[in-house]
Structure formats: C-alpha cells, structure tokens
Short mmCIF file of C-alpha atoms in Angstrom, two decimals:
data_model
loop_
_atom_site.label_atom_id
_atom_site.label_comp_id
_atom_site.label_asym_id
_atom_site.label_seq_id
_atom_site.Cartn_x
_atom_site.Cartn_y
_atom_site.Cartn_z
CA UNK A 1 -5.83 -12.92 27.05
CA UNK A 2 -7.54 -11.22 23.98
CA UNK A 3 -8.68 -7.90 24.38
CA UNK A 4 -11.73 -6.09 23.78
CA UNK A 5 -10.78 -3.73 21.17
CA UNK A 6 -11.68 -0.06 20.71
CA UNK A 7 -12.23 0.49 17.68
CA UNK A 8 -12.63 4.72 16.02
CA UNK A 9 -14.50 4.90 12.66
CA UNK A 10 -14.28 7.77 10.42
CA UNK A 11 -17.44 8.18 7.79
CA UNK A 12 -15.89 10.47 4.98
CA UNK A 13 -17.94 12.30 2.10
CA UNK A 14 -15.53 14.27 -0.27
CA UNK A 15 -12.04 14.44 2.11
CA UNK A 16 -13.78 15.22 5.19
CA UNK A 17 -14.72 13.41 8.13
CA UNK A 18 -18.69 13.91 8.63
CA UNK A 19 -20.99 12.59 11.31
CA UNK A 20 -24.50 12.36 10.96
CA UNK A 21 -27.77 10.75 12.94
CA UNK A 22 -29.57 7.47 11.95
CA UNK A 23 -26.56 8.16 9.08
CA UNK A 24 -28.18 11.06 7.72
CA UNK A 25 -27.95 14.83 7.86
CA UNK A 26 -24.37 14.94 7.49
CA UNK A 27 -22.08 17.45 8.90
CA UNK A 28 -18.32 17.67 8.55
CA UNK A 29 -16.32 17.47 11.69
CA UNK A 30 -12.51 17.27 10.69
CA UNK A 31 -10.10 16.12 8.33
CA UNK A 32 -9.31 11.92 8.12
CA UNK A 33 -5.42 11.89 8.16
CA UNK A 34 -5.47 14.40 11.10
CA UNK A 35 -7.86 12.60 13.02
CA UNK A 36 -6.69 9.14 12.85
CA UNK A 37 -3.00 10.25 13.60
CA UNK A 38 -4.40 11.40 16.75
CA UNK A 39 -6.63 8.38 17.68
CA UNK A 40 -3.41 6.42 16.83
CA UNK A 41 -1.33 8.64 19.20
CA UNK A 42 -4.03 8.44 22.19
CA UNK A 43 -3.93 4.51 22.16
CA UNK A 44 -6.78 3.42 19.57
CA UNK A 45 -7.01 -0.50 18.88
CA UNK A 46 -8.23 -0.27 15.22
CA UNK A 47 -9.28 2.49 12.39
CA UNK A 48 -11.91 2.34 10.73
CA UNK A 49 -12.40 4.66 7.30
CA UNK A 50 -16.01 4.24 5.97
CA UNK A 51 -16.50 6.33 2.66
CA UNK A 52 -20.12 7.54 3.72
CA UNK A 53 -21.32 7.92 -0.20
CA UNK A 54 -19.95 5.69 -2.26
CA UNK A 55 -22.26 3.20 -2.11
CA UNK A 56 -24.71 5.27 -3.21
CA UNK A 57 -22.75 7.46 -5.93
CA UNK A 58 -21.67 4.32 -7.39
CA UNK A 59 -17.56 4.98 -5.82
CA UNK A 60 -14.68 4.75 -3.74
CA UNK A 61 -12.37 7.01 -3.44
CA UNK A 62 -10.49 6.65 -0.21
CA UNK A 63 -7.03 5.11 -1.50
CA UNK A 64 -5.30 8.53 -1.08
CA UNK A 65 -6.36 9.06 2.81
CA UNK A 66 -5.55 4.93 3.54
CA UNK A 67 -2.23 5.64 1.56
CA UNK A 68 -1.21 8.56 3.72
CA UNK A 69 -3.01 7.46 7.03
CA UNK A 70 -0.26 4.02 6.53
CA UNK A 71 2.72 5.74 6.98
CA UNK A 72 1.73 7.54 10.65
CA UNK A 73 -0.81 4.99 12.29
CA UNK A 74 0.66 1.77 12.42
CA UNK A 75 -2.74 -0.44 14.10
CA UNK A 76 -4.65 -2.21 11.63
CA UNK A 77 -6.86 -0.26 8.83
CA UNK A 78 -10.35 -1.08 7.80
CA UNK A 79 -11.96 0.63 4.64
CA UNK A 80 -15.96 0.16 3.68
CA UNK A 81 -18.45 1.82 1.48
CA UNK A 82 -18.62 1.09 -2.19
CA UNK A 83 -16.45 -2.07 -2.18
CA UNK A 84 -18.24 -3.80 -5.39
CA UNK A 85 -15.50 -5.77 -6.96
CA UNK A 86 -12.67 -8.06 -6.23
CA UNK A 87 -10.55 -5.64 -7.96
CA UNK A 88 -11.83 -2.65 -5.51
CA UNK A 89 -10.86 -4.82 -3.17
CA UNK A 90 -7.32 -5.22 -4.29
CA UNK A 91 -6.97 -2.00 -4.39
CA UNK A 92 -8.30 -0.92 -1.07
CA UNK A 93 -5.68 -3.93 -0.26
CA UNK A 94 -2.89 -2.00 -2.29
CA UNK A 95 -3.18 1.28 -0.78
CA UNK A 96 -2.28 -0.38 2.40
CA UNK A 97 -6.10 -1.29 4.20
CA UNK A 98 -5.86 -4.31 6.15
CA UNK A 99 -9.60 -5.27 5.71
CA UNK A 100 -12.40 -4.09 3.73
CA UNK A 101 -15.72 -3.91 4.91
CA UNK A 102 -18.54 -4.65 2.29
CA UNK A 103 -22.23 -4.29 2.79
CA UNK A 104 -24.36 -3.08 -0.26
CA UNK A 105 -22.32 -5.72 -2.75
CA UNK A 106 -22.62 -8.40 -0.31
CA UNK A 107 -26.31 -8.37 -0.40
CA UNK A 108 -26.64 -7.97 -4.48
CA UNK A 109 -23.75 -11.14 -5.04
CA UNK A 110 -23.29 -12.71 -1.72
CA UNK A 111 -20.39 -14.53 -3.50
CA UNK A 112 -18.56 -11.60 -3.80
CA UNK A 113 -17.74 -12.51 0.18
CA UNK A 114 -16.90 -16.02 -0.70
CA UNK A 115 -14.64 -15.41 -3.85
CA UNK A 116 -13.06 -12.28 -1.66
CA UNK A 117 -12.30 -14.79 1.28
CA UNK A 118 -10.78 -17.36 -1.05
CA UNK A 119 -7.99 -14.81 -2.65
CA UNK A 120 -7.52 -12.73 -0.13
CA UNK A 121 -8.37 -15.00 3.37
CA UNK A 122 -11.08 -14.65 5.56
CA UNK A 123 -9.00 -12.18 7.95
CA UNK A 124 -9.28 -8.97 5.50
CA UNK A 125 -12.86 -9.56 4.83
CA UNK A 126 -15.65 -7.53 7.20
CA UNK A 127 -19.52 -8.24 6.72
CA UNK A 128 -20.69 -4.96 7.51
CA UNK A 129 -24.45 -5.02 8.54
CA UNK A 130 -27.06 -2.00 8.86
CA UNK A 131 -29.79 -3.05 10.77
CA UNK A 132 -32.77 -1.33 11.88
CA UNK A 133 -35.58 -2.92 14.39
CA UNK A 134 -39.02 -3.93 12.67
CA UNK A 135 -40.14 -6.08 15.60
CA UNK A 136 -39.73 -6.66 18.99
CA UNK A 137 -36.06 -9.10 18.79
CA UNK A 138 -36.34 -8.63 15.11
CA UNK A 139 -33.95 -6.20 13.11
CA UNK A 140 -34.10 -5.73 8.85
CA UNK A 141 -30.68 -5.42 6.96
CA UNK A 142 -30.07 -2.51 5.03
CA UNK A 143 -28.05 -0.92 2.49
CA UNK A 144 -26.67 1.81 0.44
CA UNK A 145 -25.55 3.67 4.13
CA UNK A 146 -28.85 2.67 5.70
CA UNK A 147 -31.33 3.89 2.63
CA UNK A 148 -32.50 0.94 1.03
CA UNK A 149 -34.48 -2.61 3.15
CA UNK A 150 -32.15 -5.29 2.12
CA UNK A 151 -35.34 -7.70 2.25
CA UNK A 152 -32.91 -9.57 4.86
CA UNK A 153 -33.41 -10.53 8.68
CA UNK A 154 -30.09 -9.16 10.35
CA UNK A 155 -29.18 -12.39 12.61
CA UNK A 156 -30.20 -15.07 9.34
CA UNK A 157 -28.22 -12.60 7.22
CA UNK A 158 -25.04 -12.81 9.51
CA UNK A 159 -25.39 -16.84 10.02
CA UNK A 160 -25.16 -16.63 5.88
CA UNK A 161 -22.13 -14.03 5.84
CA UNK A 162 -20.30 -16.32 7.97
CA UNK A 163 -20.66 -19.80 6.01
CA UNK A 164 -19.59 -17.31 2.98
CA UNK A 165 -16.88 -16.65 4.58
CA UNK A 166 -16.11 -13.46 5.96
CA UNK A 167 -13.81 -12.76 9.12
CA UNK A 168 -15.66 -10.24 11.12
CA UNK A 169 -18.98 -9.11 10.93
CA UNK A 170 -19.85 -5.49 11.93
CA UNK A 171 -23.10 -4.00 12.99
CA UNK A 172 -24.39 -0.96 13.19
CA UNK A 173 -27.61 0.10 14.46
CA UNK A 174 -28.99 2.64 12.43
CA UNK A 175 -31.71 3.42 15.30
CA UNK A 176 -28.85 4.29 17.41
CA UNK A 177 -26.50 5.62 14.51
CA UNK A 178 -25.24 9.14 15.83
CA UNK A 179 -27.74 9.42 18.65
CA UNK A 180 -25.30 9.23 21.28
CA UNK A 181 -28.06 7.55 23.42
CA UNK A 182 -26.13 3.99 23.73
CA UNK A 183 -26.00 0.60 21.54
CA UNK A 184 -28.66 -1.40 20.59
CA UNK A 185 -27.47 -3.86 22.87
CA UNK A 186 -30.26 -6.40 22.75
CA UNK A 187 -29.26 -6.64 18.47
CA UNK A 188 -25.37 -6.83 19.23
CA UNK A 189 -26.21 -9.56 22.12
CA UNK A 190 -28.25 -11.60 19.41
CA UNK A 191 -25.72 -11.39 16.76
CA UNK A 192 -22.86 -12.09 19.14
CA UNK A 193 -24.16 -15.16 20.53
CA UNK A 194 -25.66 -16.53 16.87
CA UNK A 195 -22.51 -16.26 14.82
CA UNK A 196 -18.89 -18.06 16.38
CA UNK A 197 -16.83 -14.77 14.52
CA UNK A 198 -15.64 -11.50 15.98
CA UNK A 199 -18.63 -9.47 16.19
CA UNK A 200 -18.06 -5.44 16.09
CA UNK A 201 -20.60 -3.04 17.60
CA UNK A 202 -21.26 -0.04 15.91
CA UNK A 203 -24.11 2.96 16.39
CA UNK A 204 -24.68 5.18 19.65
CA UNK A 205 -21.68 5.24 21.63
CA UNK A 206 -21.85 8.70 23.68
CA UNK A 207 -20.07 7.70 26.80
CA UNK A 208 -17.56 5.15 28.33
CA UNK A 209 -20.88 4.14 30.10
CA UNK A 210 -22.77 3.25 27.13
CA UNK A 211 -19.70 1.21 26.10
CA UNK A 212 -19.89 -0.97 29.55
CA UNK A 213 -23.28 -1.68 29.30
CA UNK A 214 -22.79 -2.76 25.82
CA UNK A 215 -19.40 -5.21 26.97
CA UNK A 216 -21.46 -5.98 30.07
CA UNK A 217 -24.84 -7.30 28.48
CA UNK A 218 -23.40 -9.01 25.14
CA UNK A 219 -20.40 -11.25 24.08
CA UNK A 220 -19.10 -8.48 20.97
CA UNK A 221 -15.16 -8.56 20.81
CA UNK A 222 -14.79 -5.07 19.88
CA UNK A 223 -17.01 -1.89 19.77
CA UNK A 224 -16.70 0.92 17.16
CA UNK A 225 -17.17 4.74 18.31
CA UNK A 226 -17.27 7.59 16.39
CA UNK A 227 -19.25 11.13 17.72
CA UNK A 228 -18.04 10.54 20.75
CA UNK A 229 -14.22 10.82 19.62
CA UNK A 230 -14.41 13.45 16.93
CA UNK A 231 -17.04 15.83 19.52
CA UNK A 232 -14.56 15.39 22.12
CA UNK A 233 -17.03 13.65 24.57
CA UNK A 234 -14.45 11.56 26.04
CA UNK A 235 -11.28 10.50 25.29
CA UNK A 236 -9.63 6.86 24.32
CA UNK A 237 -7.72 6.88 27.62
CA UNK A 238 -10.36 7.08 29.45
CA UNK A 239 -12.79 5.08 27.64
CA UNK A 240 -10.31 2.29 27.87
CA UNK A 241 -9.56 3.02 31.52
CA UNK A 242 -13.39 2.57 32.47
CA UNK A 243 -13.36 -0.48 30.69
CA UNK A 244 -10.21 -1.97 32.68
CA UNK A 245 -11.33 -0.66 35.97
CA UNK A 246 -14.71 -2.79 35.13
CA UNK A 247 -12.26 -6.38 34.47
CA UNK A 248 -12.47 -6.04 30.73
CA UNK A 249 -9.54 -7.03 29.32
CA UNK A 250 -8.29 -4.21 26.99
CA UNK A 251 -4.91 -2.81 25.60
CA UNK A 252 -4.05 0.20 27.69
CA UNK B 1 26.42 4.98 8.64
CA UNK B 2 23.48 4.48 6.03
CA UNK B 3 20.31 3.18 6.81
CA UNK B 4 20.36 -0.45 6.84
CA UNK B 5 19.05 -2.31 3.87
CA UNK B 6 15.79 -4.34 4.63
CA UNK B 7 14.47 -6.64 2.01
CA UNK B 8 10.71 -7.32 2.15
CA UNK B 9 9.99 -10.72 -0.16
CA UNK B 10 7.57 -9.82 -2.82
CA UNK B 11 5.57 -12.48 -3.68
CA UNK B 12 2.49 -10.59 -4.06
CA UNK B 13 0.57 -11.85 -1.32
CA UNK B 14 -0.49 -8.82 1.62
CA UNK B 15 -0.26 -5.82 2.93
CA UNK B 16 3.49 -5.25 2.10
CA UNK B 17 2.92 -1.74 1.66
CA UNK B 18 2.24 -1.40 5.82
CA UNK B 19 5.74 -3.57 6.91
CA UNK B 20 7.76 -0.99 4.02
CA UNK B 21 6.34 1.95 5.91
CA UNK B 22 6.85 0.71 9.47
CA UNK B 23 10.31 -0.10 8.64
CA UNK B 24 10.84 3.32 6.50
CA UNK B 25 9.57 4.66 10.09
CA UNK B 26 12.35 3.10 12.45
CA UNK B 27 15.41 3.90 9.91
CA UNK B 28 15.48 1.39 7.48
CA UNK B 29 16.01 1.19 3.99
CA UNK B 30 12.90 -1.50 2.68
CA UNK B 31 13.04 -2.47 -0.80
CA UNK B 32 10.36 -4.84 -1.86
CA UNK B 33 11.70 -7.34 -3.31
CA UNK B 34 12.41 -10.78 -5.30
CA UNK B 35 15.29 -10.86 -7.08
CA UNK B 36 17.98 -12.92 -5.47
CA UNK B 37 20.64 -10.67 -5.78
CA UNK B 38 19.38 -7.72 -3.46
CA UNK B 39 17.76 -10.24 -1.37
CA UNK B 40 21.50 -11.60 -0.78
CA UNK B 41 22.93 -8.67 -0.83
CA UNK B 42 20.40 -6.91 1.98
CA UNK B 43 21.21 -6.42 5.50
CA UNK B 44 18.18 -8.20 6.96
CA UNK B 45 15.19 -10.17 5.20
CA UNK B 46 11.21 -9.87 6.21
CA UNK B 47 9.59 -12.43 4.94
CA UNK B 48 5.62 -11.37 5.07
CA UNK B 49 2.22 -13.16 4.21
CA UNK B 50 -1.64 -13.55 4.81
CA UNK B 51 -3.79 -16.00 3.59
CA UNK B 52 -3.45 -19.85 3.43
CA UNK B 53 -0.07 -21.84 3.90
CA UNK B 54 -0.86 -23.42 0.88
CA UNK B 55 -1.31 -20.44 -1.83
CA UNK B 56 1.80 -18.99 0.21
CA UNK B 57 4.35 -21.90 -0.99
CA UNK B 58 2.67 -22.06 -4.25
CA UNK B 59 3.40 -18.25 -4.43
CA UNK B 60 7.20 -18.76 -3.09
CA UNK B 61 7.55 -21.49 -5.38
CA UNK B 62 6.10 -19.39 -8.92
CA UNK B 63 8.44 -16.84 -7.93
CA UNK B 64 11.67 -18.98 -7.73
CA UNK B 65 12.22 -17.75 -4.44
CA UNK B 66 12.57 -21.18 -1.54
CA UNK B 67 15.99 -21.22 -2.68
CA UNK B 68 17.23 -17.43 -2.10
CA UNK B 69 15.21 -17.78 1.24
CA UNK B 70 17.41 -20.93 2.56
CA UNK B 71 20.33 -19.35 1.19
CA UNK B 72 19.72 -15.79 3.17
CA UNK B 73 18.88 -18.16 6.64
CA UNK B 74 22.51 -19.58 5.89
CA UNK B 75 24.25 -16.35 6.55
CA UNK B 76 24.36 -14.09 10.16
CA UNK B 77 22.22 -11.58 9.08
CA UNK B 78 18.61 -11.31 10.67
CA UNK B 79 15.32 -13.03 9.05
CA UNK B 80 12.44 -12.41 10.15
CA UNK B 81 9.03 -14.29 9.47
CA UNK B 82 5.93 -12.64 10.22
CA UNK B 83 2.53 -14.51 10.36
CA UNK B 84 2.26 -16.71 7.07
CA UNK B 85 5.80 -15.67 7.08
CA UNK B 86 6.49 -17.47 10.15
CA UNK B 87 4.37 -20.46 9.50
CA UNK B 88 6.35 -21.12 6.08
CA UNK B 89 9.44 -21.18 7.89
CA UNK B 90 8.18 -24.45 9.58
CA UNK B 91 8.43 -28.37 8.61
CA UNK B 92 4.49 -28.43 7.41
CA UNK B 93 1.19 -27.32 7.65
CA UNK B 94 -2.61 -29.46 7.74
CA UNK B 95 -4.23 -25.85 6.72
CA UNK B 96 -6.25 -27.08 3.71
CA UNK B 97 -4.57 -30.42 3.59
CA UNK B 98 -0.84 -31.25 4.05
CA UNK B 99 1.67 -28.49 2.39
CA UNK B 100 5.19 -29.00 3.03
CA UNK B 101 7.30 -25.65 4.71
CA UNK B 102 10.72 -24.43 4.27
CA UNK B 103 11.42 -26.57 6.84
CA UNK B 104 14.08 -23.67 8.73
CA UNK B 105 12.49 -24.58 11.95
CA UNK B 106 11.04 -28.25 13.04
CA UNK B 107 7.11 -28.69 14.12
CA UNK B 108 4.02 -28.08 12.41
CA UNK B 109 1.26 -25.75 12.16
CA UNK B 110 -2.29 -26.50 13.17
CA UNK B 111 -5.31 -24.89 13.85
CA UNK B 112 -5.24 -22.75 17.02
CA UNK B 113 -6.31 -24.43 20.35
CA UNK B 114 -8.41 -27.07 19.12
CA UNK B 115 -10.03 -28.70 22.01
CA UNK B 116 -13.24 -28.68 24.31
CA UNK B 117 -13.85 -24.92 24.12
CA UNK B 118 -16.95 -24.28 22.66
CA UNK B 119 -17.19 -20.38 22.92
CA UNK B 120 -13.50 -20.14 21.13
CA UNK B 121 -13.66 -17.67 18.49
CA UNK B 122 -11.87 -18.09 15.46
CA UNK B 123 -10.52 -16.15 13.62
CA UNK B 124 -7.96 -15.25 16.83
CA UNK B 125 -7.84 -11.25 15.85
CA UNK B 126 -6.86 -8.59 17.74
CA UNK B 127 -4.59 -7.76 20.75
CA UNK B 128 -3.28 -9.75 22.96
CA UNK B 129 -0.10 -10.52 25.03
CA UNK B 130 3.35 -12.05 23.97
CA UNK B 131 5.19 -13.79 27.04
CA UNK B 132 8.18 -14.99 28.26
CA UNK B 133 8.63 -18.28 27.96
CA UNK B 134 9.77 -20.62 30.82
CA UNK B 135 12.85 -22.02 28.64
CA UNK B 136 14.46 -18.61 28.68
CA UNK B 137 15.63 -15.81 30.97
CA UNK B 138 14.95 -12.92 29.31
CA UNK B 139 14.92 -11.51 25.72
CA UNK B 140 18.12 -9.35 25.66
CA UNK B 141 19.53 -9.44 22.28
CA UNK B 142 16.48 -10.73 20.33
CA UNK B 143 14.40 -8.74 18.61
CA UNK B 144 12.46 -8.54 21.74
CA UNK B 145 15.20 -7.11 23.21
CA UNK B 146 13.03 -3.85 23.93
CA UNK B 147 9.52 -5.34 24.99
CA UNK B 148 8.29 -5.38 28.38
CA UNK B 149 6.92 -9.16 28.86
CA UNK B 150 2.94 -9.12 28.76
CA UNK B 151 3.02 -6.65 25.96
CA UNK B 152 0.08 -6.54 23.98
CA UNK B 153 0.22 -7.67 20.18
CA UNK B 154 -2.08 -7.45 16.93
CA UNK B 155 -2.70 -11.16 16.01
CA UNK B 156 -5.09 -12.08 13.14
CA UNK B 157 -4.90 -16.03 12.04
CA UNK B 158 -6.36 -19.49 13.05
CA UNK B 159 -3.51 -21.57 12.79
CA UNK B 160 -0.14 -21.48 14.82
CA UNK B 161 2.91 -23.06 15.25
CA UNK B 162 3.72 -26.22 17.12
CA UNK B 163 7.33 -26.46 17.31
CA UNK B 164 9.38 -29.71 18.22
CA UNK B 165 11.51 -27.73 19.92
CA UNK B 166 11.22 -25.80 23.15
CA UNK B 167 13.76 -24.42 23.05
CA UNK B 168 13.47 -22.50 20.02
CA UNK B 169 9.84 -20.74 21.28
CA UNK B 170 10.86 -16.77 21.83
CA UNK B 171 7.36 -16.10 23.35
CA UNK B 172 4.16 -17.55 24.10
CA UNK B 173 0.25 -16.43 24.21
CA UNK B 174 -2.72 -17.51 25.83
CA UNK B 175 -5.96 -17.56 23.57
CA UNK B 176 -8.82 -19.02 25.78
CA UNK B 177 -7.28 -21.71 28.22
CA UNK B 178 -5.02 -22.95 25.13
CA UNK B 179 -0.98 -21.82 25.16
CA UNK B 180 0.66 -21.33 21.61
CA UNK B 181 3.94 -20.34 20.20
CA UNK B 182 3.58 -16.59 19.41
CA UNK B 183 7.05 -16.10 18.17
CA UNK B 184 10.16 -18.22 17.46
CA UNK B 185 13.97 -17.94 17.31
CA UNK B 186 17.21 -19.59 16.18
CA UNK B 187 20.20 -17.93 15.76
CA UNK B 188 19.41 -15.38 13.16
CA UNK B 189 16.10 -16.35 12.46
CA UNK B 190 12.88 -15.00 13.67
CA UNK B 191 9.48 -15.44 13.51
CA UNK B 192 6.42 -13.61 14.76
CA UNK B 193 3.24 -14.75 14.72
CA UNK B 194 1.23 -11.22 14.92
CA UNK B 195 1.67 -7.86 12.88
CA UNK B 196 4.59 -6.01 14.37
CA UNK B 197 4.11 -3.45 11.50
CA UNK B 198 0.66 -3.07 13.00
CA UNK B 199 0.79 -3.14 16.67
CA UNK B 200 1.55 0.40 17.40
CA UNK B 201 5.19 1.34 18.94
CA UNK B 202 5.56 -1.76 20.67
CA UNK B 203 5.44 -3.15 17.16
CA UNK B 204 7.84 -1.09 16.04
CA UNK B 205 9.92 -1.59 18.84
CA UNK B 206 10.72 -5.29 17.20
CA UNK B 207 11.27 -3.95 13.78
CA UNK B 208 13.66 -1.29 15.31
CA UNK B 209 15.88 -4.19 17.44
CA UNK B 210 15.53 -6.31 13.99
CA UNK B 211 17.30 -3.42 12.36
CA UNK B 212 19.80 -2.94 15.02
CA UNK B 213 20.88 -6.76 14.63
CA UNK B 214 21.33 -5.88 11.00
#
C-alpha cells in the first residue's frame, strides 16, 4: 500500500536554515546540506528546501545547496520560493530538484502552472498554498512567504491549481506556521477531501501527536515538519514509529 | 578492476543529474550520454525519463537514438528502464492518444487502476512496496537480487505497464485494491517503474546489483 509520507522542510535565508513563527521573526538554526544528510540518514520520506526570501527579494538562489544535497540524500527533492519562470524552473530541475513548489507566481500568471505541467509533467509541479483563517471554515491565500492577501479563497484556489495542472498541492497554515501547537486540521481536512491530488500538510507540527491527529482527522497523503526536526523535539524514527503503531501505513 | 562504465541516455528529458550521482555513489562510472558509440561501447545502459510517453519517443526519435537502444538490448550487457524509461521499452502507450514503444517488451501502458475506486488518487506518488510475484521464486540474480520482498519504493506516475506476458513481471504493487507491474525483466533487460536513484539505500541497492551484472 502507499504510504503516508514524512516529509522535513528546510526554509533557508542566505545559506542557513532559519525557522520562524506565523513565518516571521526568523532565526537561523543550522546549515541545509548538514541537515538534510541527516534527515536522509534517520529515514526521512521527502526534502523539502524552501528559499524563505526570494519571493520577496525578487530571487532564488538555492541551486548550489540542491546541487550538493543530490549527491548524499538520495529521496526525492522539492525546491520553492521565488520560482517565477519556466526557465527558474529548469534550472531548479537542472541542479537536480525533483519538484518545484510555486506559490507567489502561481497567483500573478496561474498559467505559469499549466505551461510548467505541460514541459515538465504534472509530477515535478507543487501548488504551494499559504492560507490563513478569515472565517469560521473559511481560509484566504497568501503570498510572498505569507505577507501579502492573495484576494483568493484557499479551497476555490486549490480546485483551480488542480485543473491547471499541478501534481501536489501543499498547504501551510500560517496560523499554525512555527507555533508548534498542531495543524490546522479542519483546513488540511477541507482541502484533502475537495481536490482528488496528493495533498501535503504543512504549519505546527510539535509532536508525533500533533501528526496523528492530523492523519487521524483528514485524508492528506503526506505531512511536512520542520521545528520539530531541526529543535530536536522528536526524532523521524519515532515520529514514524507512532504513526505505524497507530495502523498508518508508513515507510519505516 | 575499473569502475564499470554506465551510460545514462541523454535525451534531455529529467532529473538525470540524480541517477549520475546515485550511480557515481555505488561505484560506477555514469557518463551521460547519446552518442552511439559510448552507448555501445558501455558496460550497462539506464535509460531514464519523466513526463509523457509521447514527448519521450518524440525526444528518442530527434536524437537518433531508437536504433542504438535496440542495438544495446541485442547484446548481454544489462539495460535498465526506469519509469518513462520503462514504459518506452513497451509495445505502446494510450497516454495522450496512441504512441508506439520500442516494442523490447510486449503489452501496453495505461492509466493506473482504472476502475470503480472513487477515492483513488492520481498522481500514484510516493512510497510504496515492490513484491514478489507469484510466477517466480525469488529474485536471485536480478537486479533485485539484494531486496527484501515488501520493500518500500518511490513511485511518481499515473500510467503503468500491462504486459502480455507473465512471465516477464519482476515485481508487482498494490495501489488501492488495483495490482500493477512495478518492474519487468527479460534476459538482460530491466525495467523499474519507480525512482531507484531516489528511494534511499534500498534504491541503491538495485543500481548496485545492476552494476554487478555489468
């Protein structure tokens, strides 16, 4: 059967791996190639490399960390943040990324998806979503790393992404973003059950608990985790071993 | 003894850059690739892809290379197919209407599973396990030869393989309640419907017993 996959992601701002809350007030907490080696070693399903700025600077710069994270960690790669162009794209591609996550350009040219899809197939190409709750069962997209209101409803937003196109569609909760205090698991249940693609789960994992409630209470088919990883909360074995002991199906 | 000689076709389609370094990681020499001459003259061939069946033929085709490939599956030395890769090495695909294989193994490749299953997702990506087929006894001296049965794979398509013959299916996986042909063998010739360049050391595992074939 297909496993639930446990996904690490790694926000970088100039070389170093930082970690803020509600994706602000950044610290640094380690250095990229080091600490996806290690989630490799300790059994990770997926990396994740978000480059935490570039969106907003107007850049991307990660091709020299995805280039020398290749050659140790051999699970698939994911790189986001200030993806703009199809040619960004091939070179995120080049440097040896699996999939690229776009948010920001997705909302300004929503083709940019589409045309991305049709060159490079739907499998490399991640809708990345920020969402933050305005209502009660109601969440507004965002962009630029969680600055700027989209003008988008999260769940119509991720219907569109899909007929565009993309592969995957990750969400992340900027409410929860950092908090530690568990998922937004009523926004990842939504989006799960609205859109037929692999949904990711992303914001306020702090404990193999909050990652059982989220698997238990919503249909996502793989959940991304960050503080609790690089602050040494918990650790990938066990994560996974909570999540196995509770009949998930995961990679152990 | 020198590190075996691994030609990866270049057709510029994926991410060859992650199959060079997984091979460069379990001894091998990789040189991407498409001139006919090292291809021939390599110890084993990897024949890569992502994307549509379609564009991939197209891209095999601009780059002169359907010939070199049948000519390298002619000889003893190991070819592998991986995703695409494998797919292409089939009779035909429906994947954006009919496109005709390289025809090095007989069936066709359809969408995965389709069928009464409403929840199934596709995209099929992530991990999930190869198996031993009921046609076979074991996988010594395969590229398998190494993998505990069960083992856990990273598979990202839609479409898989339907092969007319059972006897050439290697391994199997279950996606939903739906059985499909994960990986395929004849002889020399291989093909693997995940990423072993990206499912961790089992992965590698394959690429090393491809090497040791070589």
């Amino acid at each position: 059967m297909l496993k639930k996959r446990v996904i690490a992601r790694i926000d970088i701002k100039n070389e170093f791996v930082i970690k803020g809350i509600h994706l602000e007030g950044l610290r640094k907490v380690g250095n990229p190639n080091d600490m996806a080696k290690f989630y490799y070693d300790e059994g990770i399903d997926e990396i994740f490399f978000m480059d935490a700025v570039a969106a907003y600077y107007d850049r991307n710069s990660l091709g020299g960390i995805i280039s020398k994270a290749t050659k140790s960690v051999f699970v698939p790669i994911t790189v986001g943040g200030g993806i703009r162009t199809i040619n960004d794209i091939r070179k995120a591609l080049a440097s040896g990324a699996d999939k690229v996550a776009i948010n920001t350009q997705a909302v300004r040219t929503p083709e940019i998806i589409n045309k991305a899809a049709k060159i490079f197939g739907s499998q490399c190409i991640v809708a990345s979503v920020q969402a933050k709750k305005i209502a009660h069962d109601k969440w507004g997209a965002y962009i630029d790393n969680g600055r700027e209101p989209a003008g988008l409803d999260v769940i119509q937003w991720a219907i569109k992404l899909e007929q565009l196109g993309a592969g995957e569609i990750m969400v992340t909760s900027i409410d929860q973003e950092g908090t530690k205090k568990g998922y937004d698991v009523a926004l990842c249940n939504l989006l799960a059950n609205s859109v037929s693609l692999p949904v990711i789960a992303s914001g306020g994992a702090g404990s193999p608990q909050d990652i059982s409630n989220l698997c238990s209470n919503s249909g996502v088919d793989a959940v991304a985790i960050a503080s609790i990883l690089h602050y040494n909360l918990s650790s990938i074995s066990a994560i996974k071993s909570k999540l196995h002991s509770e009949g998930f199906n995961i990679r152990l | 003894m020198s590190a075996p000689r691994i030609a990866i076709v270049d057709y510029d389609l994926g991410n060859v850059k992650s199959m060079k370094n997984a091979l460069s990681k379990v001894g091998a020499h990789p040189i991407l690739t498409n001139s006919r001459k090292e291809i021939l003259s390599a110890d084993a061939l990897v024949l890569p892809g992502v994307g549509a069946f379609s564009h991939g033929m197209q891209q095999l085709k601009k780059h002169n290379l359907i010939d070199v490939i049948h000519s390298f599956a002619s000889t003893n030395k190991p070819f592998l197919g991986v995703c695409l890769g494998m797919q292409m090495m089939f009779d035909r695909s429906n994947e954006f209407g009919e496109t005709e294989g390289l025809g090095l193994f007989s069936g066709d490749i359809k969408i995965v599973g389709v069928g009464p299953i409403k929840q199934q997702k596709l995209p099929h990506v992530g991990w999930n396990n190869v198996c031993l087929p009921d046609n076979i006894k074991n996988w010594k001296n395969t590229i398998f030869a190494e993998i505990q049965g069960n083992t856990d794979m990273y598979f990202v398509h839609s479409y898989a393989a339907i092969p007319l013959l059972n006897t050439e299916i290697l391994a199997t996986t279950l996606y939903y309640d739906h059985v499909f042909c994960s990986a395929i063998m004849r002889g020399n010739i291989y093909g693997v419907q995940f990423h072993p360049e990206k499912s961790a050391e089992p992965g590698l595992l394959i690429l090393k017993s491809l090497i040791d074939l070589a």
